[in-house]
PDB file of C-alpha atoms in Angstrom:
ATOM      1  CA  UNK A   1      -0.932   5.277   7.236  1.00  0.00           C
ATOM      2  CA  UNK A   2       2.654   3.946   8.086  1.00  0.00           C
ATOM      3  CA  UNK A   3       4.741   5.394  10.895  1.00  0.00           C
ATOM      4  CA  UNK A   4       8.279   5.475  10.584  1.00  0.00           C
ATOM      5  CA  UNK A   5      10.777   6.052  13.499  1.00  0.00           C
ATOM      6  CA  UNK A   6      14.312   7.068  12.988  1.00  0.00           C
ATOM      7  CA  UNK A   7      16.456   6.565  16.008  1.00  0.00           C
ATOM      8  CA  UNK A   8      19.665   8.168  16.690  1.00  0.00           C
ATOM      9  CA  UNK A   9      23.000   6.362  17.721  1.00  0.00           C
ATOM     10  CA  UNK A  10      25.825   7.415  19.359  1.00  0.00           C
ATOM     11  CA  UNK A  11      27.644   8.465  16.190  1.00  0.00           C
ATOM     12  CA  UNK A  12      24.771   9.965  14.620  1.00  0.00           C
ATOM     13  CA  UNK A  13      21.761  12.476  16.082  1.00  0.00           C
ATOM     14  CA  UNK A  14      19.087  11.709  13.669  1.00  0.00           C
ATOM     15  CA  UNK A  15      17.270  15.135  14.050  1.00  0.00           C
ATOM     16  CA  UNK A  16      20.247  17.113  13.098  1.00  0.00           C
ATOM     17  CA  UNK A  17      20.688  15.110   9.796  1.00  0.00           C
ATOM     18  CA  UNK A  18      17.235  15.314   8.863  1.00  0.00           C
ATOM     19  CA  UNK A  19      17.140  18.823   9.667  1.00  0.00           C
ATOM     20  CA  UNK A  20      20.496  19.219   7.628  1.00  0.00           C
ATOM     21  CA  UNK A  21      18.974  17.008   4.562  1.00  0.00           C
ATOM     22  CA  UNK A  22      15.950  18.885   4.483  1.00  0.00           C
ATOM     23  CA  UNK A  23      17.725  22.204   4.262  1.00  0.00           C
ATOM     24  CA  UNK A  24      19.885  20.859   1.479  1.00  0.00           C
ATOM     25  CA  UNK A  25      16.713  19.494  -0.711  1.00  0.00           C
ATOM     26  CA  UNK A  26      15.818  23.238  -0.934  1.00  0.00           C
ATOM     27  CA  UNK A  27      18.466  22.922  -3.901  1.00  0.00           C
ATOM     28  CA  UNK A  28      17.116  20.888  -6.804  1.00  0.00           C
ATOM     29  CA  UNK A  29      20.308  19.680  -7.967  1.00  0.00           C
ATOM     30  CA  UNK A  30      21.160  17.960  -4.376  1.00  0.00           C
ATOM     31  CA  UNK A  31      17.863  16.703  -3.717  1.00  0.00           C
ATOM     32  CA  UNK A  32      18.291  13.165  -5.468  1.00  0.00           C
ATOM     33  CA  UNK A  33      21.610  12.837  -3.843  1.00  0.00           C
ATOM     34  CA  UNK A  34      20.300  13.557  -0.289  1.00  0.00           C
ATOM     35  CA  UNK A  35      17.330  11.432  -0.660  1.00  0.00           C
ATOM     36  CA  UNK A  36      19.677   8.518  -1.715  1.00  0.00           C
ATOM     37  CA  UNK A  37      22.131   9.417   1.424  1.00  0.00           C
ATOM     38  CA  UNK A  38      19.300   9.277   3.726  1.00  0.00           C
ATOM     39  CA  UNK A  39      17.767   6.097   2.278  1.00  0.00           C
ATOM     40  CA  UNK A  40      20.922   4.463   2.519  1.00  0.00           C
ATOM     41  CA  UNK A  41      21.315   5.321   6.107  1.00  0.00           C
ATOM     42  CA  UNK A  42      17.683   4.046   6.829  1.00  0.00           C
ATOM     43  CA  UNK A  43      17.300   1.137   4.609  1.00  0.00           C
ATOM     44  CA  UNK A  44      14.222  -0.210   6.313  1.00  0.00           C
ATOM     45  CA  UNK A  45      12.239   3.232   4.897  1.00  0.00           C
ATOM     46  CA  UNK A  46      11.071   3.334   1.491  1.00  0.00           C
ATOM     47  CA  UNK A  47      12.880   5.983  -0.938  1.00  0.00           C
ATOM     48  CA  UNK A  48       9.548   7.635  -1.471  1.00  0.00           C
ATOM     49  CA  UNK A  49       8.961   7.936   2.083  1.00  0.00           C
ATOM     50  CA  UNK A  50      12.182   9.570   2.505  1.00  0.00           C
ATOM     51  CA  UNK A  51      11.482  11.818  -0.504  1.00  0.00           C
ATOM     52  CA  UNK A  52       8.223  12.859   1.416  1.00  0.00           C
ATOM     53  CA  UNK A  53      10.186  13.654   4.306  1.00  0.00           C
ATOM     54  CA  UNK A  54      12.920  15.700   2.970  1.00  0.00           C
ATOM     55  CA  UNK A  55      10.707  17.572   0.641  1.00  0.00           C
ATOM     56  CA  UNK A  56       8.251  18.584   3.761  1.00  0.00           C
ATOM     57  CA  UNK A  57       5.366  16.823   2.089  1.00  0.00           C
ATOM     58  CA  UNK A  58       5.008  15.368   5.556  1.00  0.00           C
ATOM     59  CA  UNK A  59       5.866  16.871   8.908  1.00  0.00           C
ATOM     60  CA  UNK A  60       7.684  15.131  11.592  1.00  0.00           C
ATOM     61  CA  UNK A  61       8.211  15.319  15.472  1.00  0.00           C
ATOM     62  CA  UNK A  62      11.266  14.535  17.705  1.00  0.00           C
ATOM     63  CA  UNK A  63      10.861  12.340  20.548  1.00  0.00           C
ATOM     64  CA  UNK A  64      13.955  12.167  22.434  1.00  0.00           C
ATOM     65  CA  UNK A  65      16.649  11.631  19.967  1.00  0.00           C
ATOM     66  CA  UNK A  66      14.204   9.981  17.325  1.00  0.00           C
ATOM     67  CA  UNK A  67      12.481  11.348  14.349  1.00  0.00           C
ATOM     68  CA  UNK A  68       9.007  10.222  13.967  1.00  0.00           C
ATOM     69  CA  UNK A  69       6.918  10.713  10.619  1.00  0.00           C
ATOM     70  CA  UNK A  70       3.972   9.158   8.882  1.00  0.00           C
ATOM     71  CA  UNK A  71       3.038   8.777   5.166  1.00  0.00           C
ATOM     72  CA  UNK A  72       0.023   7.558   3.385  1.00  0.00           C
ATOM     73  CA  UNK A  73      -0.143   4.146   2.378  1.00  0.00           C
ATOM     74  CA  UNK A  74      -0.416   3.846  -1.605  1.00  0.00           C
ATOM     75  CA  UNK A  75      -1.923   0.828  -3.111  1.00  0.00           C
ATOM     76  CA  UNK A  76       0.123  -0.471  -5.882  1.00  0.00           C
ATOM     77  CA  UNK A  77      -1.366  -0.108  -9.362  1.00  0.00           C
ATOM     78  CA  UNK A  78       0.084  -3.446 -10.488  1.00  0.00           C
ATOM     79  CA  UNK A  79       1.214  -6.448  -8.754  1.00  0.00           C
ATOM     80  CA  UNK A  80       4.722  -7.230  -8.206  1.00  0.00           C
ATOM     81  CA  UNK A  81       5.844 -10.046 -10.210  1.00  0.00           C
ATOM     82  CA  UNK A  82       8.608 -12.539 -10.128  1.00  0.00           C
ATOM     83  CA  UNK A  83       9.617 -14.789 -13.197  1.00  0.00           C
ATOM     84  CA  UNK A  84       9.023 -18.225 -12.247  1.00  0.00           C
ATOM     85  CA  UNK A  85      11.874 -19.469 -14.139  1.00  0.00           C
ATOM     86  CA  UNK A  86      14.855 -16.735 -13.555  1.00  0.00           C
ATOM     87  CA  UNK A  87      13.667 -14.874 -10.851  1.00  0.00           C
ATOM     88  CA  UNK A  88      13.641 -11.693 -12.678  1.00  0.00           C
ATOM     89  CA  UNK A  89      11.633  -8.846 -10.705  1.00  0.00           C
ATOM     90  CA  UNK A  90       8.660  -7.073 -12.558  1.00  0.00           C
ATOM     91  CA  UNK A  91       9.474  -7.998 -16.308  1.00  0.00           C
ATOM     92  CA  UNK A  92       8.054  -5.770 -18.829  1.00  0.00           C
ATOM     93  CA  UNK A  93       6.618  -8.603 -20.937  1.00  0.00           C
ATOM     94  CA  UNK A  94       5.030 -11.676 -19.455  1.00  0.00           C
ATOM     95  CA  UNK A  95       3.001 -14.658 -19.703  1.00  0.00           C
ATOM     96  CA  UNK A  96       0.828 -16.599 -17.204  1.00  0.00           C
ATOM     97  CA  UNK A  97       0.623 -14.218 -14.009  1.00  0.00           C
ATOM     98  CA  UNK A  98      -0.612 -15.738 -10.855  1.00  0.00           C
ATOM     99  CA  UNK A  99      -1.036 -13.200  -8.224  1.00  0.00           C
ATOM    100  CA  UNK A 100      -2.259 -13.078  -4.549  1.00  0.00           C
ATOM    101  CA  UNK A 101      -2.039 -10.148  -2.125  1.00  0.00           C
ATOM    102  CA  UNK A 102      -0.526  -7.424  -4.841  1.00  0.00           C
ATOM    103  CA  UNK A 103       2.456  -9.845  -5.620  1.00  0.00           C
ATOM    104  CA  UNK A 104       2.721 -13.100  -7.827  1.00  0.00           C
ATOM    105  CA  UNK A 105       4.672 -14.845 -10.141  1.00  0.00           C
ATOM    106  CA  UNK A 106       4.722 -14.859 -14.154  1.00  0.00           C
ATOM    107  CA  UNK A 107       7.153 -16.306 -16.843  1.00  0.00           C
ATOM    108  CA  UNK A 108       9.209 -13.551 -18.479  1.00  0.00           C
ATOM    109  CA  UNK A 109       9.518 -13.139 -22.262  1.00  0.00           C
ATOM    110  CA  UNK A 110      13.135 -13.744 -22.298  1.00  0.00           C
ATOM    111  CA  UNK A 111      12.632 -17.171 -20.715  1.00  0.00           C
ATOM    112  CA  UNK A 112       9.286 -17.920 -22.865  1.00  0.00           C
ATOM    113  CA  UNK A 113      11.649 -17.190 -25.909  1.00  0.00           C
ATOM    114  CA  UNK A 114      14.766 -19.364 -24.514  1.00  0.00           C
ATOM    115  CA  UNK A 115      12.464 -22.459 -24.284  1.00  0.00           C
ATOM    116  CA  UNK A 116      11.212 -21.754 -27.917  1.00  0.00           C
ATOM    117  CA  UNK A 117       7.519 -21.109 -26.858  1.00  0.00           C
ATOM    118  CA  UNK A 118       7.153 -18.009 -28.927  1.00  0.00           C
ATOM    119  CA  UNK A 119       6.646 -17.531 -32.647  1.00  0.00           C
ATOM    120  CA  UNK A 120       8.457 -14.786 -34.541  1.00  0.00           C
ATOM    121  CA  UNK A 121       6.031 -12.382 -33.678  1.00  0.00           C
ATOM    122  CA  UNK A 122       6.546 -12.987 -29.876  1.00  0.00           C
ATOM    123  CA  UNK A 123       3.059 -14.940 -29.359  1.00  0.00           C
ATOM    124  CA  UNK A 124       2.685 -18.131 -27.804  1.00  0.00           C
ATOM    125  CA  UNK A 125       3.240 -21.096 -30.516  1.00  0.00           C
ATOM    126  CA  UNK A 126       0.282 -23.033 -30.952  1.00  0.00           C
ATOM    127  CA  UNK A 127      -0.074 -25.929 -28.526  1.00  0.00           C
ATOM    128  CA  UNK A 128       1.953 -24.434 -25.940  1.00  0.00           C
ATOM    129  CA  UNK A 129      -0.178 -23.707 -22.512  1.00  0.00           C
ATOM    130  CA  UNK A 130       1.156 -22.068 -19.473  1.00  0.00           C
TER     131      UNK A 130
END
């Protein structure tokens, strides 16, 4: 479980902003916009955690002028991959993945194709080893 602490500043009283955003999230057509605003205001908090807070999936407390809430950690279904050649994040089609602790590297389809490693069907050419 991860706990987040959203502090106030002289310009922003965070408990008031969060209460306003929760109230606004009652209207489905405003929900994505409000989640985006709070996510931008507190960039260290994942958007999924902000969504849980604003839609009342989790509760929060106020300590002094700080909003405190916790969300369950969800293991990632697939590792986060980055192409070793072009640094593209999480390519849809990739070759030669190397992972460690839910992150890793690979070679994306576009980079393999640019290097002429693929045949017309998108498979590795004979003799190409990655």
